[in-house]
GROMACS .gro file of C-alpha atoms in nm:
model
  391
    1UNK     CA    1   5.070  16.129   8.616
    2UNK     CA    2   5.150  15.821   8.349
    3UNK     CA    3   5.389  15.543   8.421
    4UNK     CA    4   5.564  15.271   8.256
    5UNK     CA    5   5.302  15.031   8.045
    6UNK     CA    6   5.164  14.796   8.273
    7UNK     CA    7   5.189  14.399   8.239
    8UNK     CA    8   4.815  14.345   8.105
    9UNK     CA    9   4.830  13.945   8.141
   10UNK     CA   10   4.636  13.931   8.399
   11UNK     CA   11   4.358  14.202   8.240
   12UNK     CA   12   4.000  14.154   8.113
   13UNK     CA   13   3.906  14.007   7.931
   14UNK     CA   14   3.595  14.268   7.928
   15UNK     CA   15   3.308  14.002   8.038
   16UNK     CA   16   3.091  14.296   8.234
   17UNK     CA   17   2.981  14.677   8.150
   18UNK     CA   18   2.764  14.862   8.403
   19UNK     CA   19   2.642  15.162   8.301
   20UNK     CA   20   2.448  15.431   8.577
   21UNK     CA   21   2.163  15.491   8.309
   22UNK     CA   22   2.038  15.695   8.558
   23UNK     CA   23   2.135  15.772   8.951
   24UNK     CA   24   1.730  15.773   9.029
   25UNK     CA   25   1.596  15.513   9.253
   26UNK     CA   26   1.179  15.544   9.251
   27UNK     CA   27   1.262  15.316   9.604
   28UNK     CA   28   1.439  15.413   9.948
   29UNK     CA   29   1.548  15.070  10.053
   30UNK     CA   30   1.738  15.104  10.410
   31UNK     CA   31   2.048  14.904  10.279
   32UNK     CA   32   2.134  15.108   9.962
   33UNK     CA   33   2.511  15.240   9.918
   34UNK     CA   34   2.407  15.476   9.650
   35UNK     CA   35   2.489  15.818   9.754
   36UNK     CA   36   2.291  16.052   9.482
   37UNK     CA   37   1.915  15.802   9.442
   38UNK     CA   38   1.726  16.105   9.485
   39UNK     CA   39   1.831  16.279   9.242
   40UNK     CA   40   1.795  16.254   8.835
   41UNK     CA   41   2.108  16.236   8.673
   42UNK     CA   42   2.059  16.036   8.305
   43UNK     CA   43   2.383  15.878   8.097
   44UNK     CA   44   2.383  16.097   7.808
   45UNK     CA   45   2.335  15.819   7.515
   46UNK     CA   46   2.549  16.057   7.327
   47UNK     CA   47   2.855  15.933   7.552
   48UNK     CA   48   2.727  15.519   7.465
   49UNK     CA   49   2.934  15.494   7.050
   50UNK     CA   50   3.225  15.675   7.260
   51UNK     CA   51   3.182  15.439   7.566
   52UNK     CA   52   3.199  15.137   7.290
   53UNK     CA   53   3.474  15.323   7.087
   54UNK     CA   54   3.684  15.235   7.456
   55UNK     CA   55   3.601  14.938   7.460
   56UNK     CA   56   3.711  14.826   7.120
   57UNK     CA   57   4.017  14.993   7.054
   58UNK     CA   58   4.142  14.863   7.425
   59UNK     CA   59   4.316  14.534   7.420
   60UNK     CA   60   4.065  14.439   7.685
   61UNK     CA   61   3.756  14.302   7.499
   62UNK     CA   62   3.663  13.945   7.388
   63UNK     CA   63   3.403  13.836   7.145
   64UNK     CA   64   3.162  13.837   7.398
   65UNK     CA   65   3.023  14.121   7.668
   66UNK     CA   66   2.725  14.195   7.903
   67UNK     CA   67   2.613  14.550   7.953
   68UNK     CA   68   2.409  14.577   8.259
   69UNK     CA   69   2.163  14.889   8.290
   70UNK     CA   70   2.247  14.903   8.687
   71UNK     CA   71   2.271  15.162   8.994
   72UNK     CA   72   1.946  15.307   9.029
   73UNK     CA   73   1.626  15.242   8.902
   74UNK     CA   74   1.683  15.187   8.548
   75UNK     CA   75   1.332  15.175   8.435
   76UNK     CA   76   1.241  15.554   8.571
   77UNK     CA   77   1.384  15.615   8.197
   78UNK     CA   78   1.138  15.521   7.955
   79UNK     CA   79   1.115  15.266   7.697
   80UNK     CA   80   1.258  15.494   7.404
   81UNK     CA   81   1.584  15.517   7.609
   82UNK     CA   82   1.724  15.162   7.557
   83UNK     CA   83   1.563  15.145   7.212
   84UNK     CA   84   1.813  15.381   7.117
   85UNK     CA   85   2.074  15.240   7.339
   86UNK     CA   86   2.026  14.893   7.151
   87UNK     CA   87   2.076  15.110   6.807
   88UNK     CA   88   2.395  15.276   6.897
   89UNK     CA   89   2.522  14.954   7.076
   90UNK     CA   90   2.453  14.763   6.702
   91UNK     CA   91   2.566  15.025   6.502
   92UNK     CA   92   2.898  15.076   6.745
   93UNK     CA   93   2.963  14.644   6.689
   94UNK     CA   94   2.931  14.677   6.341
   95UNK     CA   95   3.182  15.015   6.296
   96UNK     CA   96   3.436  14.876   6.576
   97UNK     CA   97   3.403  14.479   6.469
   98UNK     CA   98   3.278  14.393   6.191
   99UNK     CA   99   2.950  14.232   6.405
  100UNK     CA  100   3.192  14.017   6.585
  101UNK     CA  101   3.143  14.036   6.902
  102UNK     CA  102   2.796  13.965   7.074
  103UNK     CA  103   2.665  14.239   7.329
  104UNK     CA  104   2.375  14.121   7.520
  105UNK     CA  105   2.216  14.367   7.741
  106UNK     CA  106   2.073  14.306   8.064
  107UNK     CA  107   1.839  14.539   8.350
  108UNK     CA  108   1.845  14.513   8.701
  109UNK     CA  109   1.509  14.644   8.865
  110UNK     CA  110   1.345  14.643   9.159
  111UNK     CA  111   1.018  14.531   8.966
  112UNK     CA  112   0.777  14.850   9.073
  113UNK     CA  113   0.720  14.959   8.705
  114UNK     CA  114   0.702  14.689   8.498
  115UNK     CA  115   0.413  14.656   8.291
  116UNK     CA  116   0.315  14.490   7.930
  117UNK     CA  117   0.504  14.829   7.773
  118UNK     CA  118   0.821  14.728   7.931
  119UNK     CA  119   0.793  14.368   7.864
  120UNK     CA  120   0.756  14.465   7.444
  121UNK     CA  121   1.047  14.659   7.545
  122UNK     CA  122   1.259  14.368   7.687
  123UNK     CA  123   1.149  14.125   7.458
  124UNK     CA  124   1.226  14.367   7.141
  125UNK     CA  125   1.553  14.477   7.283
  126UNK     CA  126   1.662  14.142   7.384
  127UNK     CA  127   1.722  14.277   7.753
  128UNK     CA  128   1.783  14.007   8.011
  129UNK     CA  129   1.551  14.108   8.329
  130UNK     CA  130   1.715  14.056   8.637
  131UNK     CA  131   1.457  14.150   8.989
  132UNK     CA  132   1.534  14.267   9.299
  133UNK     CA  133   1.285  14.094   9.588
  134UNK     CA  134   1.340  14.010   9.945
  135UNK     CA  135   1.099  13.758   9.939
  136UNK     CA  136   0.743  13.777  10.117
  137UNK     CA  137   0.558  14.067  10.208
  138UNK     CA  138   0.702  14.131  10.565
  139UNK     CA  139   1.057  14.036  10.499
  140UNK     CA  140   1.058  14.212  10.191
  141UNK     CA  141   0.855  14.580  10.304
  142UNK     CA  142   1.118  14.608  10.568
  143UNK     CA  143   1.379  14.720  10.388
  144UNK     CA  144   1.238  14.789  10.059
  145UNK     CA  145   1.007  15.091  10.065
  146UNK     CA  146   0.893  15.448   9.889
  147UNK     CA  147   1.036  15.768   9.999
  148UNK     CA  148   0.642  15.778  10.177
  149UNK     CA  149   0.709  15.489  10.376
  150UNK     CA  150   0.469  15.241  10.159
  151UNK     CA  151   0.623  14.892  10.143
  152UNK     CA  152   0.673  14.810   9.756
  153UNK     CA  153   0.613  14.407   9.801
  154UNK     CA  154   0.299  14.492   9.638
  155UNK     CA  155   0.435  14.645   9.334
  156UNK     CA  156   0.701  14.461   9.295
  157UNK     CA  157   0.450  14.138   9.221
  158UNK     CA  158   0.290  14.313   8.977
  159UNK     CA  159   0.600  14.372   8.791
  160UNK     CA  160   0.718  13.990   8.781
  161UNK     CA  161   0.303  13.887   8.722
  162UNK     CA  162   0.324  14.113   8.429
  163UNK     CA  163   0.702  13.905   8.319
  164UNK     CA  164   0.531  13.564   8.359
  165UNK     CA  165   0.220  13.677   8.169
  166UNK     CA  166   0.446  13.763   7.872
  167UNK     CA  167   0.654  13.515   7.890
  168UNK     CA  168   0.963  13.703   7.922
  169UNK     CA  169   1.246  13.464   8.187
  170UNK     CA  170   1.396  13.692   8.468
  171UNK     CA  171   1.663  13.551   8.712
  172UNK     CA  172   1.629  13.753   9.105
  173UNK     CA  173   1.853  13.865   9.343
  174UNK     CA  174   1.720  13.923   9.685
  175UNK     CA  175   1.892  14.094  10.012
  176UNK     CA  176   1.893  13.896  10.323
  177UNK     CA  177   1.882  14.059  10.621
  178UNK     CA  178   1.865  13.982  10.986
  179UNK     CA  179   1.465  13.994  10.944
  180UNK     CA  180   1.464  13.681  10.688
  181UNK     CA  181   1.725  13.453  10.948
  182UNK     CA  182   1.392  13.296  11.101
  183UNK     CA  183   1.193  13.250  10.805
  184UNK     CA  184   1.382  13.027  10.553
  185UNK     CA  185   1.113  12.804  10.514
  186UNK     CA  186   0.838  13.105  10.421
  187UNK     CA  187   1.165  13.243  10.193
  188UNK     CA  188   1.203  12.943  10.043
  189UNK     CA  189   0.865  12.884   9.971
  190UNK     CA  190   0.786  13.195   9.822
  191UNK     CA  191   1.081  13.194   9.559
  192UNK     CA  192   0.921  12.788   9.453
  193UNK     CA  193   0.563  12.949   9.467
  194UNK     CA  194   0.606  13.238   9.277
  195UNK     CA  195   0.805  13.030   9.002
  196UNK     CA  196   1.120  13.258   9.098
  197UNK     CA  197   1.365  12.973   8.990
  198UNK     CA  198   1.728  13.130   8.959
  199UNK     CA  199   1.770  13.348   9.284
  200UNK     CA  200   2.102  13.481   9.431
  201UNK     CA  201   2.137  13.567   9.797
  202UNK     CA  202   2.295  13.920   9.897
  203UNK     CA  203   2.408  13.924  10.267
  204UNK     CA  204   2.336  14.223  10.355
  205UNK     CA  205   2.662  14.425  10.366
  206UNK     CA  206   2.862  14.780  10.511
  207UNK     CA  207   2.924  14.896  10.201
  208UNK     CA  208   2.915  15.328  10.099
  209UNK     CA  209   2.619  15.517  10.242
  210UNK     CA  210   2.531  15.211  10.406
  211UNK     CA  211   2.760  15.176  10.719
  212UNK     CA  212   2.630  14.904  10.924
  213UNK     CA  213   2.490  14.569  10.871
  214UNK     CA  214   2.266  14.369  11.092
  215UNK     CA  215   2.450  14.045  10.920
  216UNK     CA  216   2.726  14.070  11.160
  217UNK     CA  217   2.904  13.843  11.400
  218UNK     CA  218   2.926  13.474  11.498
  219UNK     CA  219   2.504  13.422  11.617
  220UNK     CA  220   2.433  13.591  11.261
  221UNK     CA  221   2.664  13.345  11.084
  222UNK     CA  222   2.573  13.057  11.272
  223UNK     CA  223   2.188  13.147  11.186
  224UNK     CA  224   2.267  13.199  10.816
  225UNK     CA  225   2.435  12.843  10.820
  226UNK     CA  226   2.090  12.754  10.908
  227UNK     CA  227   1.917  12.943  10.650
  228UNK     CA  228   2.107  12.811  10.328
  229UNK     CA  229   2.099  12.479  10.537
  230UNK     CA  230   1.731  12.433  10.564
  231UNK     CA  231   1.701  12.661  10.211
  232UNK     CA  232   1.879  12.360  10.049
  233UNK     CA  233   1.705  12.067  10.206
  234UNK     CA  234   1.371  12.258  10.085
  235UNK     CA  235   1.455  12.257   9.730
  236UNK     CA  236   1.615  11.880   9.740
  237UNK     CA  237   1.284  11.743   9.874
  238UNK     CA  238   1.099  11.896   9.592
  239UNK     CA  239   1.387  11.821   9.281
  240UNK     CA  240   1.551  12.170   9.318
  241UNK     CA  241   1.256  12.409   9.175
  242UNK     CA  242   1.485  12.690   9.262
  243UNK     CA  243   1.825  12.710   9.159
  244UNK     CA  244   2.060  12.960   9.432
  245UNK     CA  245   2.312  13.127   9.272
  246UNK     CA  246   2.586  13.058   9.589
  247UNK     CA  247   2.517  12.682   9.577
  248UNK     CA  248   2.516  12.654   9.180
  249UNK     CA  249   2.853  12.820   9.146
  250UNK     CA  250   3.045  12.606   9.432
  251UNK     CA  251   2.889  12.291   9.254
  252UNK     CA  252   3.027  12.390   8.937
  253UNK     CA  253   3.392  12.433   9.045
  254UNK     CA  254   3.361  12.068   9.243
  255UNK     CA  255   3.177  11.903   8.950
  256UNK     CA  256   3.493  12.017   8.728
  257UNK     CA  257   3.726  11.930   8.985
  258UNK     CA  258   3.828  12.367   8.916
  259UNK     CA  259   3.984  12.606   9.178
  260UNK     CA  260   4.008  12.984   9.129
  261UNK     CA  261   4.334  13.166   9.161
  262UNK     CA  262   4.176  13.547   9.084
  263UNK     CA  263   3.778  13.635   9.003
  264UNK     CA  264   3.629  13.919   8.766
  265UNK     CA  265   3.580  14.147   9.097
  266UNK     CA  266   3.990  14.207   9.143
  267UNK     CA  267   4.105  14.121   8.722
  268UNK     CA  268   4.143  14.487   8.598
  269UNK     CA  269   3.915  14.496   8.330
  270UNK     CA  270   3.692  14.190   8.360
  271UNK     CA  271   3.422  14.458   8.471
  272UNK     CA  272   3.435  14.800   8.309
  273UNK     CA  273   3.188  15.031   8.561
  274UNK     CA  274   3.051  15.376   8.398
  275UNK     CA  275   2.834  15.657   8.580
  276UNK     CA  276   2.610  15.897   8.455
  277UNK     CA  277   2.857  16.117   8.375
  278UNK     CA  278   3.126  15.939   8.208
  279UNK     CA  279   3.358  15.856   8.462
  280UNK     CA  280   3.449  15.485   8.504
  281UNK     CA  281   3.629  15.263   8.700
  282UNK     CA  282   3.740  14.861   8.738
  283UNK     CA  283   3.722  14.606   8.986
  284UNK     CA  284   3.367  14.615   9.207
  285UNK     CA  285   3.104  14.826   9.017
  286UNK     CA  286   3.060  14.963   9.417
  287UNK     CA  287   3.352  15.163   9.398
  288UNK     CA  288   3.261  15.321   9.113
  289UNK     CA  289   3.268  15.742   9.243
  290UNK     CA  290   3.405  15.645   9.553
  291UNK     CA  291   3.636  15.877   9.737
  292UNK     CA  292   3.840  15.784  10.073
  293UNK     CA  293   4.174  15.952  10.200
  294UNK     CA  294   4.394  15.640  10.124
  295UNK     CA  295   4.292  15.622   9.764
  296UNK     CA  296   4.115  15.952   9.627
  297UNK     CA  297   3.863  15.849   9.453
  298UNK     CA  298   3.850  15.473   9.293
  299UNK     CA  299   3.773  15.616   8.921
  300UNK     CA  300   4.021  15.613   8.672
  301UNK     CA  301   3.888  15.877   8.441
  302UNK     CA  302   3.624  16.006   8.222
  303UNK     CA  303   3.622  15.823   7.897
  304UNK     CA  304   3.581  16.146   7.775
  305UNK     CA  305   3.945  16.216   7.839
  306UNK     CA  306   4.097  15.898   7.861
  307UNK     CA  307   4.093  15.544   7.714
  308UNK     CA  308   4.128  15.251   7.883
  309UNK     CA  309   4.526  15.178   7.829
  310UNK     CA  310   4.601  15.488   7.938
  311UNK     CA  311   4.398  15.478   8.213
  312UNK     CA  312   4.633  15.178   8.272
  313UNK     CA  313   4.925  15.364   8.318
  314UNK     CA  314   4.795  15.626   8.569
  315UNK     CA  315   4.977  15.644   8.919
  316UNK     CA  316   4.619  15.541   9.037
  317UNK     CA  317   4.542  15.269   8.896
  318UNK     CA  318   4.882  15.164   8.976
  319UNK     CA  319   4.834  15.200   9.341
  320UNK     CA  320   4.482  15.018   9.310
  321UNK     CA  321   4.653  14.782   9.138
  322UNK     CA  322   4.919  14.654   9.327
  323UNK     CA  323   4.678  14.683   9.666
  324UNK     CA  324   4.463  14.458   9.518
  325UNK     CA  325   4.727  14.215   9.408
  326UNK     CA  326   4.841  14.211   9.743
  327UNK     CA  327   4.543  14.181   9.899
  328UNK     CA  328   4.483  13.862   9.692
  329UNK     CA  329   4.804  13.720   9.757
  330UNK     CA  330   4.729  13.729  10.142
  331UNK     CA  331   4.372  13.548  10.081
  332UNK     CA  332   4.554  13.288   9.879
  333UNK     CA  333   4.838  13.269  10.154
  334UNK     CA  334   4.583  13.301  10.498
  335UNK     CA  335   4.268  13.127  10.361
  336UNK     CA  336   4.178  12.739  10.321
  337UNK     CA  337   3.835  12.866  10.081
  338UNK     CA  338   4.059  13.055   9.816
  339UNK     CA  339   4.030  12.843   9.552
  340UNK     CA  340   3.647  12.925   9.552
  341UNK     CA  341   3.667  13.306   9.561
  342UNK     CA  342   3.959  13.387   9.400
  343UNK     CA  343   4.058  13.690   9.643
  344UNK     CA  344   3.729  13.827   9.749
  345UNK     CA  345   3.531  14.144   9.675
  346UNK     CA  346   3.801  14.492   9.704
  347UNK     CA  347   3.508  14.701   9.787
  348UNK     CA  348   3.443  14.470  10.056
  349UNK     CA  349   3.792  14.528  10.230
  350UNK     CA  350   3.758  14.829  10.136
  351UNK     CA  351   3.442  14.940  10.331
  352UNK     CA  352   3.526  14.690  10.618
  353UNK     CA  353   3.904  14.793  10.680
  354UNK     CA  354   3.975  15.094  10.491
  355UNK     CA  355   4.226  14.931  10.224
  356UNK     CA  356   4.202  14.676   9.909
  357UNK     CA  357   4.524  14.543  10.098
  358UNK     CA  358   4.404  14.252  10.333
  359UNK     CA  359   4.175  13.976  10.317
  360UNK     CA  360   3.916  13.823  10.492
  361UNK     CA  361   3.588  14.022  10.563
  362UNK     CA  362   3.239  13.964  10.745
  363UNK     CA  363   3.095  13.941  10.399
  364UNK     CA  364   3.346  13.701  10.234
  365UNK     CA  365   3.223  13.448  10.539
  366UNK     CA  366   2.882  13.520  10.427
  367UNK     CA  367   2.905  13.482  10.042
  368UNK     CA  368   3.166  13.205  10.029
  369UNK     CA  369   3.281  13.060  10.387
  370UNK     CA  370   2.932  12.920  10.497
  371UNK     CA  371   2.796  12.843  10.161
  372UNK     CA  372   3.082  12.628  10.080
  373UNK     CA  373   3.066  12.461  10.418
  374UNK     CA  374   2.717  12.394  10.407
  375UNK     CA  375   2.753  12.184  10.064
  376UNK     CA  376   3.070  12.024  10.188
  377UNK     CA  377   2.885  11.938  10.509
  378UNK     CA  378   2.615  11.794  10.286
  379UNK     CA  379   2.770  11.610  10.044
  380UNK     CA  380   2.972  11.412  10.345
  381UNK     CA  381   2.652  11.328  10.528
  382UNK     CA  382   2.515  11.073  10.240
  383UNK     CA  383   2.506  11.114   9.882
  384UNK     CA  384   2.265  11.301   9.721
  385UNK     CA  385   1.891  11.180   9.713
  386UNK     CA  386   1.870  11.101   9.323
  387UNK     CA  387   2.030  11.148   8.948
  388UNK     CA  388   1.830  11.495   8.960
  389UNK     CA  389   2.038  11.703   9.216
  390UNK     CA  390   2.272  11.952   9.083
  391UNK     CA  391   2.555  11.792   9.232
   0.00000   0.00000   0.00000
């Protein structure tokens, strides 16, 4: 069912495309929401110059968008695959454009398979190489292991050994989970040592097939304080070697004196989420396929079927819609820390109380609460310890 054309002000622009080029994970971590990792399931690149076609002849796009090769293990397709991708991508900016708009592409791995073939690969493609690592050996083989049982620390090394030996830069996202709370030092240490210098910290969250968290409640929050405390004071003794994405973006809205009043996670069409099969969604790329009895399922369509206006004008996205509004509306009403989140994450308050209508979560305190409080806290103590900090 369509209704009335919605008021697109507040949509996109497009800034983010994540595309499932395939559902396969090679890895079994313990914290992964992906439902289908066994199995093979590929993005036909037949579906990519349609895919773009949506994307161009939406009112949604800008002159500039990143398409991440995300949700699974992007690199159990081979090289060939996003050779071709990169073709149809160029020839789809060119038919849709004119060459006007810049697509860069980017790859999210866990690091097992890369190898001098893949860095060619990167490098030829232009790819952006973002890692997934926990940090050392015992923190990281926790978690992160093969279907066997075999840790994948190991492998994983190999992968970012064979990035620094060709040269190719890499920024890392890594998981943190009750097993890192004691450690920050050895976490710390290992991002500076292995010349890991942009790293974001995920909390570990509930979130799909993953429906607890060991991040949860006031000792874990009050440890994690800890952790990004003594993190920080680690990297300001040695002229901040390693750059963490949660302190870096709170600096940057205090250095330009900049609040948030919505982010790209609840704008309709800041992030434009595909899966193998075509279907695609908005808002947090993990909602993408996700069913629940309030909702039905969080995709808006197949792009076989559907562009992105009309998409607009479903009853569903409607619904989505003005939850998620709402749900903003009540962080921005209930929360002192709005101005640097901009609403929070839907999926989120989604997985934590059933609906995109409400606001705070365990994992909004994580990624924005304690950060923020933890530079605020340092900043008042004395000012920083030279011209070199961030701040």
């Amino acid at each position: 069912m369509t209704t009335a054309s919605p008021d697109i002000s507040r949509f996109g622009p497009i800034g983010l495309v994540v595309v499932q080029s395939t559902s396969l994970c090679n890895l079994d971590c313990s914290y992964c929401y992906l439902p289908d990792r066994k199995s093979r399931k590929i993005f036909d690149l037949e579906l990519l110059p349609l895919l773009m076609q949506r994307i161009f002849e939406s009112p949604f796009f800008g002159e500039e968008l990143s398409l991440v090769w995300h949700a699974g293990e992007p690199l159990t397709l081979p090289c060939s695959y996003y050779d071709r991708a990169t073709q149809l991508i160029n020839e789809a900016v060119e038919k849709w454009t004119n060459g006007t708009v810049h697509v860069e592409q980017h790859v999210q791995t866990n690091a097992t398979l890369i190898n001098d073939a893949w860095c060619e690969c990167f490098r030829r493609n232009q790819i952006i190489v973002g890692i997934s690592v926990d940090g050392p050996k015992d923190i990281h083989d926790a978690n992160r292991c093969f279907r066997n049982g075999e840790g994948s620390h190991v492998h994983s090394m190999r992968g970012i050994e064979a990035l620094k030996r060709n040269k190719i830069p890499f920024h890392a996202i890594a998981v943190v989970t009750a097993t890192a709370m004691d450690h920050p030092s050895e976490m710390y240490q290992f991002f500076r040592d292995n010349e890991i210098h942009s790293i974001g910290f995920n909390v570990e969250e509930q979130e799909g097939e993953h429906t607890s968290s060991s991040m949860q409640g006031y000792e874990r929050e009050e440890q994690y304080r800890q952790f990004l405390q003594t993190f920080w004071q680690l990297s300001e003794q040695d002229g901040f070697p390693v750059v963490l994405r949660e302190f870096d973006q709170v600096i940057s809205l205090i250095r330009e004196n900049r609040r948030l009043n919505q982010n790209e996670l609840n704008r309709p069409y800041s992030i434009l989420s595909v899966d193998w099969q075509g279907n695609f969604s908005t808002f947090d790329p993990e909602l993408l396929s996700v069913s629940s009895k309030l909702y039905g399922t969080f995709d808006l369509g197949s792009i076989r079927k559907l562009s992105l206006m009309e998409a607009a004008k479903t009853e569903r996205f409607q619904t989505l819609w003005k939850d998620m509004l709402s749900g903003v509306q009540r962080c921005e009403k209930e929360c002192n820390y709005f101005g640097f989140c901009g609403g929070g994450m839907g999926s989120n308050k989604f997985w934590e109380h059933g609906s995109l209508n409400c606001s705070e979560t365990n994992a909004c305190r994580f990624n924005n609460k304690i950060p923020v409080d933890v530079l605020l806290d340092r900043f008042k103590s004395s000012p920083p310890i030279d011209n070199e900090t961030p701040f």
